[in-house]
Amino acid sequence: MSPDISETFIQGMPKAELHIHIEGSLEPELMFELAGRNGVALRYASVEEVRRAYDFSDLQSFLDLYYEGMRVLLHEQDFYDLTRAYLQRISAQNVRHTEIFFDPQAHTDRGVPFETVVAGIRRALVDAEQQLGISSKLIMCFLRHLSAERAMETLRTSLPYREWIVGVGLDSSEVGHPPEDFKAVFDEAREHGLLTVAHAGEEGPPEYIWQALDDLKVSRIDHGVRCVEDPKLVERLREEQIPLTVCPLSNVKLRVFDSIQDHNLKRMLDLGLCVTANSDDPAYFGGYVDENFHAAWEGLHLSRDAVYRLAKNSFWASFLGAERKQRLLNELDDYFASHS
Ligand code: HPA
Ligand code: ZN
């Protein structure tokens, strides 16, 4: 742990978040509030009981609770309140830009219209830009445990809202659901000018990262920590500086690594990879982006330069236009210069 950095330094540092599932920011307090408001029965008696249940053995054990928790989200205002709460949290952490995933199929399959979901999230993003100065992009994820045909239907349903969505992603249960299965959907998404990303190499093998790059033509890999098992893949990711949106606390909670000390984030930085630090599902994994920076800094003894690179990569790898990207990179450099 570098002594020339502190918790308050990390908190005040301008940064971007590039890997956050908005449904994974549903804190138990809001879950209870929405359950009451919407008359949805929960199988927990208290907020504390919900938190106690967040003891996961792998990705699937988390996903089961994640899909259960989001049953309280029914109305446009619920999606607004969810997104608003996340944005207020990250505003206090000086997150200047965020790229948010949402899982429309997890809602439309429960009878909640696509428009209800996207309109509530969008309204909160517009308000946050005006009121909190946080810029944002929205990325629509396909649930890979469902079929490619269902993903294609979802893509077509989203087209009236095309202007609100910057790209598409791929999430949910990874192993057994390779990226290549979704090639046609991603081809069509790119024809509409959507950018592409995909979760790969979280629990799945390096081969899934190759497929995300070659079949889905992704701009970034979400997680990607298993890339280190394949030297040729590391070389490709390094050469092309393909960003990896790594989520340290998530990886520990879902037992991808036994502890934060065992995480390979520092190793990947040392290999010259374009690594970023993100929260994934902050309400479930014990922290927002700051807590992830803090855990990585403390647990892996990151240098001041390593922390700088993580923050710089977060802006560089974002889908922002050139002008705001440069303004935020300058803000970061000014921050480091004035805290030396
Ligand atoms: N992995 C895959 N799917 C997800 C995750 C994750 O960490 N969080 C929410 N959906
Ligand atoms: Zn994720």
mmCIF file of N, CA and C in Angstrom, residues 33-155:
data_model
loop_
_atom_site.group_PDB
_atom_site.id
_atom_site.type_symbol
_atom_site.label_atom_id
_atom_site.label_comp_id
_atom_site.label_asym_id
_atom_site.label_seq_id
_atom_site.Cartn_x
_atom_site.Cartn_y
_atom_site.Cartn_z
ATOM 1 N N GLU A 33 -38.377 -0.942 0.530
ATOM 2 C CA GLU A 33 -39.263 0.197 0.257
ATOM 3 C C GLU A 33 -40.127 -0.089 -0.978
ATOM 4 N N LEU A 34 -39.490 -0.592 -2.035
ATOM 5 C CA LEU A 34 -40.236 -0.861 -3.277
ATOM 6 C C LEU A 34 -41.180 -2.050 -3.103
ATOM 7 N N ALA A 35 -40.758 -3.031 -2.325
ATOM 8 C CA ALA A 35 -41.634 -4.184 -2.060
ATOM 9 C C ALA A 35 -42.910 -3.701 -1.389
ATOM 10 N N GLY A 36 -42.763 -2.796 -0.415
ATOM 11 C CA GLY A 36 -43.927 -2.241 0.283
ATOM 12 C C GLY A 36 -44.804 -1.433 -0.661
ATOM 13 N N ARG A 37 -44.164 -0.569 -1.419
ATOM 14 C CA ARG A 37 -44.887 0.315 -2.348
ATOM 15 C C ARG A 37 -45.662 -0.487 -3.393
ATOM 16 N N ASN A 38 -45.062 -1.611 -3.844
ATOM 17 C CA ASN A 38 -45.648 -2.372 -4.957
ATOM 18 C C ASN A 38 -46.390 -3.630 -4.520
ATOM 19 N N GLY A 39 -46.432 -3.877 -3.209
ATOM 20 C CA GLY A 39 -47.127 -5.066 -2.711
ATOM 21 C C GLY A 39 -46.475 -6.371 -3.135
ATOM 22 N N VAL A 40 -45.153 -6.372 -3.212
ATOM 23 C CA VAL A 40 -44.424 -7.597 -3.583
ATOM 24 C C VAL A 40 -43.927 -8.267 -2.293
ATOM 25 N N ALA A 41 -44.195 -9.567 -2.151
ATOM 26 C CA ALA A 41 -43.762 -10.285 -0.948
ATOM 27 C C ALA A 41 -42.291 -10.678 -1.081
ATOM 28 N N LEU A 42 -41.509 -10.399 -0.043
ATOM 29 C CA LEU A 42 -40.111 -10.842 -0.015
ATOM 30 C C LEU A 42 -40.003 -12.020 0.940
ATOM 31 N N ARG A 43 -39.008 -12.900 0.715
ATOM 32 C CA ARG A 43 -38.881 -14.028 1.634
ATOM 33 C C ARG A 43 -37.949 -13.710 2.797
ATOM 34 N N TYR A 44 -37.605 -12.439 2.948
ATOM 35 C CA TYR A 44 -36.755 -12.009 4.059
ATOM 36 C C TYR A 44 -37.580 -11.159 5.015
ATOM 37 N N ALA A 45 -37.232 -11.256 6.315
ATOM 38 C CA ALA A 45 -37.976 -10.484 7.315
ATOM 39 C C ALA A 45 -37.373 -9.101 7.493
ATOM 40 N N SER A 46 -36.107 -8.938 7.174
ATOM 41 C CA SER A 46 -35.450 -7.657 7.450
ATOM 42 C C SER A 46 -34.308 -7.408 6.476
ATOM 43 N N VAL A 47 -33.874 -6.142 6.471
ATOM 44 C CA VAL A 47 -32.723 -5.742 5.666
ATOM 45 C C VAL A 47 -31.487 -6.561 6.058
ATOM 46 N N GLU A 48 -31.338 -6.779 7.356
ATOM 47 C CA GLU A 48 -30.168 -7.538 7.844
ATOM 48 C C GLU A 48 -30.208 -8.970 7.317
ATOM 49 N N GLU A 49 -31.400 -9.539 7.270
ATOM 50 C CA GLU A 49 -31.523 -10.915 6.779
ATOM 51 C C GLU A 49 -31.140 -10.988 5.297
ATOM 52 N N VAL A 50 -31.504 -9.948 4.540
ATOM 53 C CA VAL A 50 -31.119 -9.925 3.122
ATOM 54 C C VAL A 50 -29.591 -9.914 3.029
ATOM 55 N N ARG A 51 -28.972 -9.021 3.802
ATOM 56 C CA ARG A 51 -27.497 -8.892 3.719
ATOM 57 C C ARG A 51 -26.812 -10.202 4.115
ATOM 58 N N ARG A 52 -27.399 -10.874 5.105
ATOM 59 C CA ARG A 52 -26.803 -12.147 5.546
ATOM 60 C C ARG A 52 -26.850 -13.206 4.431
ATOM 61 N N ALA A 53 -27.844 -13.072 3.551
ATOM 62 C CA ALA A 53 -27.988 -14.064 2.459
ATOM 63 C C ALA A 53 -26.931 -13.873 1.368
ATOM 64 N N TYR A 54 -26.236 -12.731 1.407
ATOM 65 C CA TYR A 54 -25.252 -12.437 0.353
ATOM 66 C C TYR A 54 -23.918 -13.118 0.629
ATOM 67 N N ASP A 55 -23.970 -14.434 0.656
ATOM 68 C CA ASP A 55 -22.771 -15.224 0.906
ATOM 69 C C ASP A 55 -22.709 -16.225 -0.252
ATOM 70 N N PHE A 56 -21.936 -15.855 -1.269
ATOM 71 C CA PHE A 56 -22.027 -16.586 -2.534
ATOM 72 C C PHE A 56 -20.904 -17.604 -2.710
ATOM 73 N N SER A 57 -21.214 -18.669 -3.477
ATOM 74 C CA SER A 57 -20.188 -19.681 -3.745
ATOM 75 C C SER A 57 -19.669 -19.587 -5.174
ATOM 76 N N ASP A 58 -20.440 -18.944 -6.043
ATOM 77 C CA ASP A 58 -20.021 -18.784 -7.440
ATOM 78 C C ASP A 58 -20.980 -17.795 -8.118
ATOM 79 N N LEU A 59 -20.793 -17.581 -9.406
ATOM 80 C CA LEU A 59 -21.638 -16.623 -10.135
ATOM 81 C C LEU A 59 -23.114 -17.004 -10.052
ATOM 82 N N GLN A 60 -23.443 -18.285 -10.274
ATOM 83 C CA GLN A 60 -24.849 -18.693 -10.305
ATOM 84 C C GLN A 60 -25.548 -18.449 -8.966
ATOM 85 N N SER A 61 -24.848 -18.701 -7.872
ATOM 86 C CA SER A 61 -25.478 -18.506 -6.554
ATOM 87 C C SER A 61 -25.817 -17.037 -6.333
ATOM 88 N N PHE A 62 -25.027 -16.140 -6.925
ATOM 89 C CA PHE A 62 -25.350 -14.714 -6.884
ATOM 90 C C PHE A 62 -26.532 -14.408 -7.806
ATOM 91 N N LEU A 63 -26.461 -14.912 -9.044
ATOM 92 C CA LEU A 63 -27.495 -14.574 -10.029
ATOM 93 C C LEU A 63 -28.892 -14.964 -9.531
ATOM 94 N N ASP A 64 -28.965 -16.076 -8.800
ATOM 95 C CA ASP A 64 -30.265 -16.506 -8.284
ATOM 96 C C ASP A 64 -30.884 -15.419 -7.391
ATOM 97 N N LEU A 65 -30.072 -14.805 -6.522
ATOM 98 C CA LEU A 65 -30.586 -13.748 -5.640
ATOM 99 C C LEU A 65 -30.787 -12.432 -6.385
ATOM 100 N N TYR A 66 -29.915 -12.193 -7.355
ATOM 101 C CA TYR A 66 -29.986 -10.965 -8.165
ATOM 102 C C TYR A 66 -31.322 -10.915 -8.917
ATOM 103 N N TYR A 67 -31.703 -12.030 -9.553
ATOM 104 C CA TYR A 67 -32.974 -12.038 -10.293
ATOM 105 C C TYR A 67 -34.164 -11.995 -9.332
ATOM 106 N N GLU A 68 -33.991 -12.585 -8.170
ATOM 107 C CA GLU A 68 -35.085 -12.551 -7.199
ATOM 108 C C GLU A 68 -35.303 -11.130 -6.674
ATOM 109 N N GLY A 69 -34.205 -10.455 -6.356
ATOM 110 C CA GLY A 69 -34.298 -9.100 -5.795
ATOM 111 C C GLY A 69 -34.982 -8.126 -6.724
ATOM 112 N N MET A 70 -34.734 -8.270 -8.007
ATOM 113 C CA MET A 70 -35.268 -7.262 -8.933
ATOM 114 C C MET A 70 -36.766 -7.405 -9.215
ATOM 115 N N ARG A 71 -37.405 -8.417 -8.602
ATOM 116 C CA ARG A 71 -38.874 -8.551 -8.763
ATOM 117 C C ARG A 71 -39.639 -7.354 -8.198
ATOM 118 N N VAL A 72 -38.982 -6.581 -7.321
ATOM 119 C CA VAL A 72 -39.672 -5.414 -6.743
ATOM 120 C C VAL A 72 -39.751 -4.251 -7.731
ATOM 121 N N LEU A 73 -39.002 -4.338 -8.836
ATOM 122 C CA LEU A 73 -38.966 -3.248 -9.824
ATOM 123 C C LEU A 73 -40.103 -3.437 -10.824
ATOM 124 N N LEU A 74 -41.119 -2.585 -10.734
ATOM 125 C CA LEU A 74 -42.291 -2.758 -11.604
ATOM 126 C C LEU A 74 -42.632 -1.535 -12.437
ATOM 127 N N HIS A 75 -42.460 -0.352 -11.863
ATOM 128 C CA HIS A 75 -42.929 0.872 -12.522
ATOM 129 C C HIS A 75 -41.765 1.762 -12.947
ATOM 130 N N GLU A 76 -42.056 2.684 -13.850
ATOM 131 C CA GLU A 76 -41.025 3.599 -14.342
ATOM 132 C C GLU A 76 -40.326 4.294 -13.183
ATOM 133 N N GLN A 77 -41.121 4.729 -12.187
ATOM 134 C CA GLN A 77 -40.549 5.439 -11.038
ATOM 135 C C GLN A 77 -39.579 4.545 -10.252
ATOM 136 N N ASP A 78 -39.822 3.237 -10.234
ATOM 137 C CA ASP A 78 -38.921 2.315 -9.520
ATOM 138 C C ASP A 78 -37.549 2.304 -10.187
ATOM 139 N N PHE A 79 -37.539 2.277 -11.519
ATOM 140 C CA PHE A 79 -36.265 2.281 -12.243
ATOM 141 C C PHE A 79 -35.566 3.639 -12.096
ATOM 142 N N TYR A 80 -36.384 4.691 -12.023
ATOM 143 C CA TYR A 80 -35.813 6.020 -11.764
ATOM 144 C C TYR A 80 -35.161 6.041 -10.370
ATOM 145 N N ASP A 81 -35.875 5.601 -9.375
ATOM 146 C CA ASP A 81 -35.369 5.655 -7.994
ATOM 147 C C ASP A 81 -34.101 4.805 -7.834
ATOM 148 N N LEU A 82 -34.104 3.636 -8.464
ATOM 149 C CA LEU A 82 -32.933 2.752 -8.425
ATOM 150 C C LEU A 82 -31.705 3.453 -9.010
ATOM 151 N N THR A 83 -31.885 4.028 -10.194
ATOM 152 C CA THR A 83 -30.769 4.658 -10.898
ATOM 153 C C THR A 83 -30.324 5.922 -10.172
ATOM 154 N N ARG A 84 -31.280 6.676 -9.675
ATOM 155 C CA ARG A 84 -30.993 7.907 -8.943
ATOM 156 C C ARG A 84 -30.137 7.606 -7.694
ATOM 157 N N ALA A 85 -30.507 6.558 -6.988
ATOM 158 C CA ALA A 85 -29.767 6.210 -5.764
ATOM 159 C C ALA A 85 -28.316 5.857 -6.101
ATOM 160 N N TYR A 86 -28.110 5.114 -7.173
ATOM 161 C CA TYR A 86 -26.734 4.771 -7.596
ATOM 162 C C TYR A 86 -25.949 6.037 -7.932
ATOM 163 N N LEU A 87 -26.589 6.934 -8.692
ATOM 164 C CA LEU A 87 -25.884 8.143 -9.135
ATOM 165 C C LEU A 87 -25.539 9.038 -7.947
ATOM 166 N N GLN A 88 -26.412 9.091 -6.955
ATOM 167 C CA GLN A 88 -26.095 9.898 -5.767
ATOM 168 C C GLN A 88 -24.911 9.307 -5.009
ATOM 169 N N ARG A 89 -24.875 7.998 -4.917
ATOM 170 C CA ARG A 89 -23.738 7.329 -4.259
ATOM 171 C C ARG A 89 -22.428 7.660 -4.958
ATOM 172 N N ILE A 90 -22.413 7.532 -6.284
ATOM 173 C CA ILE A 90 -21.139 7.715 -6.995
ATOM 174 C C ILE A 90 -20.753 9.186 -7.110
ATOM 175 N N SER A 91 -21.743 10.061 -6.989
ATOM 176 C CA SER A 91 -21.436 11.492 -6.982
ATOM 177 C C SER A 91 -20.545 11.807 -5.786
ATOM 178 N N ALA A 92 -20.823 11.190 -4.651
ATOM 179 C CA ALA A 92 -20.024 11.402 -3.434
ATOM 180 C C ALA A 92 -18.616 10.817 -3.584
ATOM 181 N N GLN A 93 -18.406 9.978 -4.600
ATOM 182 C CA GLN A 93 -17.088 9.355 -4.816
ATOM 183 C C GLN A 93 -16.354 10.006 -5.987
ATOM 184 N N ASN A 94 -16.884 11.118 -6.440
ATOM 185 C CA ASN A 94 -16.312 11.854 -7.576
ATOM 186 C C ASN A 94 -16.162 11.016 -8.858
ATOM 187 N N VAL A 95 -17.148 10.145 -9.077
ATOM 188 C CA VAL A 95 -17.241 9.472 -10.378
ATOM 189 C C VAL A 95 -17.818 10.498 -11.355
ATOM 190 N N ARG A 96 -17.078 10.782 -12.400
ATOM 191 C CA ARG A 96 -17.461 11.861 -13.318
ATOM 192 C C ARG A 96 -18.226 11.346 -14.537
ATOM 193 N N HIS A 97 -18.124 10.025 -14.773
ATOM 194 C CA HIS A 97 -18.775 9.419 -15.931
ATOM 195 C C HIS A 97 -19.048 7.948 -15.613
ATOM 196 N N THR A 98 -20.216 7.463 -16.055
ATOM 197 C CA THR A 98 -20.529 6.053 -15.791
ATOM 198 C C THR A 98 -21.207 5.412 -17.000
ATOM 199 N N GLU A 99 -20.880 4.146 -17.255
ATOM 200 C CA GLU A 99 -21.501 3.394 -18.350
ATOM 201 C C GLU A 99 -22.236 2.222 -17.723
ATOM 202 N N ILE A 100 -23.543 2.284 -17.833
ATOM 203 C CA ILE A 100 -24.431 1.430 -17.038
ATOM 204 C C ILE A 100 -25.030 0.315 -17.876
ATOM 205 N N PHE A 101 -24.920 -0.922 -17.373
ATOM 206 C CA PHE A 101 -25.599 -2.060 -17.991
ATOM 207 C C PHE A 101 -27.010 -2.147 -17.457
ATOM 208 N N PHE A 102 -27.931 -2.571 -18.301
ATOM 209 C CA PHE A 102 -29.232 -3.006 -17.783
ATOM 210 C C PHE A 102 -29.626 -4.296 -18.490
ATOM 211 N N ASP A 103 -30.492 -5.062 -17.833
ATOM 212 C CA ASP A 103 -30.888 -6.409 -18.281
ATOM 213 C C ASP A 103 -32.368 -6.409 -18.649
ATOM 214 N N PRO A 104 -32.742 -5.902 -19.836
ATOM 215 C CA PRO A 104 -34.181 -5.772 -20.138
ATOM 216 C C PRO A 104 -34.946 -7.087 -20.045
ATOM 217 N N GLN A 105 -34.306 -8.198 -20.461
ATOM 218 C CA GLN A 105 -35.049 -9.465 -20.472
ATOM 219 C C GLN A 105 -35.461 -9.917 -19.065
ATOM 220 N N ALA A 106 -34.694 -9.497 -18.073
ATOM 221 C CA ALA A 106 -35.048 -9.875 -16.702
ATOM 222 C C ALA A 106 -36.323 -9.164 -16.251
ATOM 223 N N HIS A 107 -36.720 -8.138 -16.993
ATOM 224 C CA HIS A 107 -37.938 -7.392 -16.663
ATOM 225 C C HIS A 107 -39.080 -7.723 -17.630
ATOM 226 N N THR A 108 -38.755 -7.742 -18.926
ATOM 227 C CA THR A 108 -39.827 -8.027 -19.897
ATOM 228 C C THR A 108 -40.369 -9.449 -19.670
ATOM 229 N N ASP A 109 -39.525 -10.372 -19.238
ATOM 230 C CA ASP A 109 -39.981 -11.737 -18.961
ATOM 231 C C ASP A 109 -40.931 -11.796 -17.762
ATOM 232 N N ARG A 110 -40.949 -10.721 -16.944
ATOM 233 C CA ARG A 110 -41.882 -10.650 -15.806
ATOM 234 C C ARG A 110 -43.099 -9.803 -16.153
ATOM 235 N N GLY A 111 -43.167 -9.358 -17.410
ATOM 236 C CA GLY A 111 -44.332 -8.576 -17.838
ATOM 237 C C GLY A 111 -44.147 -7.071 -17.726
ATOM 238 N N VAL A 112 -42.933 -6.623 -17.377
ATOM 239 C CA VAL A 112 -42.670 -5.184 -17.321
ATOM 240 C C VAL A 112 -42.241 -4.729 -18.715
ATOM 241 N N PRO A 113 -42.929 -3.748 -19.298
ATOM 242 C CA PRO A 113 -42.587 -3.343 -20.666
ATOM 243 C C PRO A 113 -41.177 -2.767 -20.775
ATOM 244 N N PHE A 114 -40.553 -2.997 -21.922
ATOM 245 C CA PHE A 114 -39.211 -2.470 -22.189
ATOM 246 C C PHE A 114 -39.161 -0.966 -21.935
ATOM 247 N N GLU A 115 -40.201 -0.269 -22.413
ATOM 248 C CA GLU A 115 -40.205 1.194 -22.294
ATOM 249 C C GLU A 115 -40.194 1.655 -20.831
ATOM 250 N N THR A 116 -40.893 0.943 -19.963
ATOM 251 C CA THR A 116 -40.931 1.300 -18.542
ATOM 252 C C THR A 116 -39.517 1.296 -17.969
ATOM 253 N N VAL A 117 -38.762 0.270 -18.337
ATOM 254 C CA VAL A 117 -37.403 0.094 -17.825
ATOM 255 C C VAL A 117 -36.495 1.213 -18.337
ATOM 256 N N VAL A 118 -36.465 1.354 -19.643
ATOM 257 C CA VAL A 118 -35.479 2.259 -20.247
ATOM 258 C C VAL A 118 -35.836 3.718 -19.969
ATOM 259 N N ALA A 119 -37.132 4.019 -19.890
ATOM 260 C CA ALA A 119 -37.530 5.417 -19.654
ATOM 261 C C ALA A 119 -37.178 5.851 -18.232
ATOM 262 N N GLY A 120 -37.358 4.966 -17.263
ATOM 263 C CA GLY A 120 -37.029 5.316 -15.874
ATOM 264 C C GLY A 120 -35.539 5.520 -15.682
ATOM 265 N N ILE A 121 -34.757 4.622 -16.264
ATOM 266 C CA ILE A 121 -33.290 4.743 -16.155
ATOM 267 C C ILE A 121 -32.839 6.018 -16.860
ATOM 268 N N ARG A 122 -33.351 6.219 -18.055
ATOM 269 C CA ARG A 122 -32.945 7.375 -18.865
ATOM 270 C C ARG A 122 -33.244 8.698 -18.152
ATOM 271 N N ARG A 123 -34.427 8.799 -17.551
ATOM 272 C CA ARG A 123 -34.816 10.041 -16.883
ATOM 273 C C ARG A 123 -33.845 10.353 -15.733
ATOM 274 N N ALA A 124 -33.431 9.329 -15.017
ATOM 275 C CA ALA A 124 -32.481 9.549 -13.918
ATOM 276 C C ALA A 124 -31.112 9.968 -14.458
ATOM 277 N N LEU A 125 -30.723 9.422 -15.602
ATOM 278 C CA LEU A 125 -29.419 9.771 -16.190
ATOM 279 C C LEU A 125 -29.411 11.224 -16.657
ATOM 280 N N VAL A 126 -30.516 11.646 -17.269
ATOM 281 C CA VAL A 126 -30.609 13.034 -17.740
ATOM 282 C C VAL A 126 -30.575 13.992 -16.546
ATOM 283 N N ASP A 127 -31.333 13.676 -15.498
ATOM 284 C CA ASP A 127 -31.330 14.518 -14.293
ATOM 285 C C ASP A 127 -29.931 14.593 -13.681
ATOM 286 N N ALA A 128 -29.229 13.461 -13.650
ATOM 287 C CA ALA A 128 -27.901 13.437 -13.012
ATOM 288 C C ALA A 128 -26.901 14.265 -13.797
ATOM 289 N N GLU A 129 -27.050 14.267 -15.095
ATOM 290 C CA GLU A 129 -26.139 15.074 -15.912
ATOM 291 C C GLU A 129 -26.327 16.549 -15.548
ATOM 292 N N GLN A 130 -27.582 16.960 -15.434
ATOM 293 C CA GLN A 130 -27.871 18.369 -15.131
ATOM 294 C C GLN A 130 -27.555 18.715 -13.678
ATOM 295 N N GLN A 131 -27.934 17.855 -12.757
ATOM 296 C CA GLN A 131 -27.880 18.211 -11.336
ATOM 297 C C GLN A 131 -26.577 17.802 -10.663
ATOM 298 N N LEU A 132 -25.949 16.728 -11.127
ATOM 299 C CA LEU A 132 -24.743 16.220 -10.460
ATOM 300 C C LEU A 132 -23.500 16.334 -11.339
ATOM 301 N N GLY A 133 -23.690 16.713 -12.602
ATOM 302 C CA GLY A 133 -22.538 16.842 -13.507
ATOM 303 C C GLY A 133 -21.915 15.508 -13.886
ATOM 304 N N ILE A 134 -22.681 14.413 -13.752
ATOM 305 C CA ILE A 134 -22.176 13.082 -14.124
ATOM 306 C C ILE A 134 -22.681 12.752 -15.532
ATOM 307 N N SER A 135 -21.765 12.483 -16.455
ATOM 308 C CA SER A 135 -22.175 12.040 -17.777
ATOM 309 C C SER A 135 -22.349 10.522 -17.755
ATOM 310 N N SER A 136 -23.062 9.995 -18.751
ATOM 311 C CA SER A 136 -23.323 8.544 -18.712
ATOM 312 C C SER A 136 -23.651 7.998 -20.090
ATOM 313 N N LYS A 137 -23.518 6.692 -20.201
ATOM 314 C CA LYS A 137 -23.953 5.932 -21.379
ATOM 315 C C LYS A 137 -24.698 4.707 -20.864
ATOM 316 N N LEU A 138 -25.603 4.209 -21.709
ATOM 317 C CA LEU A 138 -26.398 3.047 -21.327
ATOM 318 C C LEU A 138 -26.063 1.878 -22.265
ATOM 319 N N ILE A 139 -25.798 0.720 -21.682
ATOM 320 C CA ILE A 139 -25.464 -0.480 -22.457
ATOM 321 C C ILE A 139 -26.493 -1.573 -22.139
ATOM 322 N N MET A 140 -27.135 -2.074 -23.172
ATOM 323 C CA MET A 140 -28.166 -3.106 -23.000
ATOM 324 C C MET A 140 -27.527 -4.493 -23.074
ATOM 325 N N CYS A 141 -27.697 -5.271 -22.012
ATOM 326 C CA CYS A 141 -27.118 -6.625 -22.013
ATOM 327 C C CYS A 141 -28.154 -7.673 -22.390
ATOM 328 N N PHE A 142 -27.687 -8.683 -23.099
ATOM 329 C CA PHE A 142 -28.504 -9.872 -23.369
ATOM 330 C C PHE A 142 -28.162 -10.926 -22.329
ATOM 331 N N LEU A 143 -29.189 -11.637 -21.865
ATOM 332 C CA LEU A 143 -28.968 -12.716 -20.896
ATOM 333 C C LEU A 143 -28.556 -13.965 -21.668
ATOM 334 N N ARG A 144 -27.310 -14.401 -21.455
ATOM 335 C CA ARG A 144 -26.774 -15.496 -22.272
ATOM 336 C C ARG A 144 -27.328 -16.859 -21.890
ATOM 337 N N HIS A 145 -28.006 -16.982 -20.735
ATOM 338 C CA HIS A 145 -28.633 -18.285 -20.422
ATOM 339 C C HIS A 145 -29.935 -18.446 -21.207
ATOM 340 N N LEU A 146 -30.401 -17.353 -21.824
ATOM 341 C CA LEU A 146 -31.551 -17.445 -22.719
ATOM 342 C C LEU A 146 -31.031 -17.558 -24.153
ATOM 343 N N SER A 147 -31.932 -17.840 -25.103
ATOM 344 C CA SER A 147 -31.476 -18.160 -26.461
ATOM 345 C C SER A 147 -31.062 -16.920 -27.245
ATOM 346 N N ALA A 148 -30.307 -17.169 -28.320
ATOM 347 C CA ALA A 148 -29.917 -16.088 -29.231
ATOM 348 C C ALA A 148 -31.155 -15.500 -29.917
ATOM 349 N N GLU A 149 -32.179 -16.338 -30.125
ATOM 350 C CA GLU A 149 -33.411 -15.825 -30.751
ATOM 351 C C GLU A 149 -34.078 -14.791 -29.844
ATOM 352 N N ARG A 150 -34.082 -15.089 -28.553
ATOM 353 C CA ARG A 150 -34.685 -14.139 -27.594
ATOM 354 C C ARG A 150 -33.861 -12.861 -27.536
ATOM 355 N N ALA A 151 -32.557 -12.992 -27.658
ATOM 356 C CA ALA A 151 -31.693 -11.798 -27.671
ATOM 357 C C ALA A 151 -32.010 -10.946 -28.898
ATOM 358 N N MET A 152 -32.203 -11.624 -30.037
ATOM 359 C CA MET A 152 -32.518 -10.901 -31.281
ATOM 360 C C MET A 152 -33.853 -10.153 -31.136
ATOM 361 N N GLU A 153 -34.853 -10.813 -30.542
ATOM 362 C CA GLU A 153 -36.148 -10.134 -30.313
ATOM 363 C C GLU A 153 -35.948 -8.902 -29.433
ATOM 364 N N THR A 154 -35.098 -9.040 -28.435
ATOM 365 C CA THR A 154 -34.861 -7.923 -27.510
ATOM 366 C C THR A 154 -34.180 -6.772 -28.241
ATOM 367 N N LEU A 155 -33.219 -7.112 -29.095
ATOM 368 C CA LEU A 155 -32.549 -6.067 -29.884
ATOM 369 C C LEU A 155 -33.583 -5.298 -30.712
#
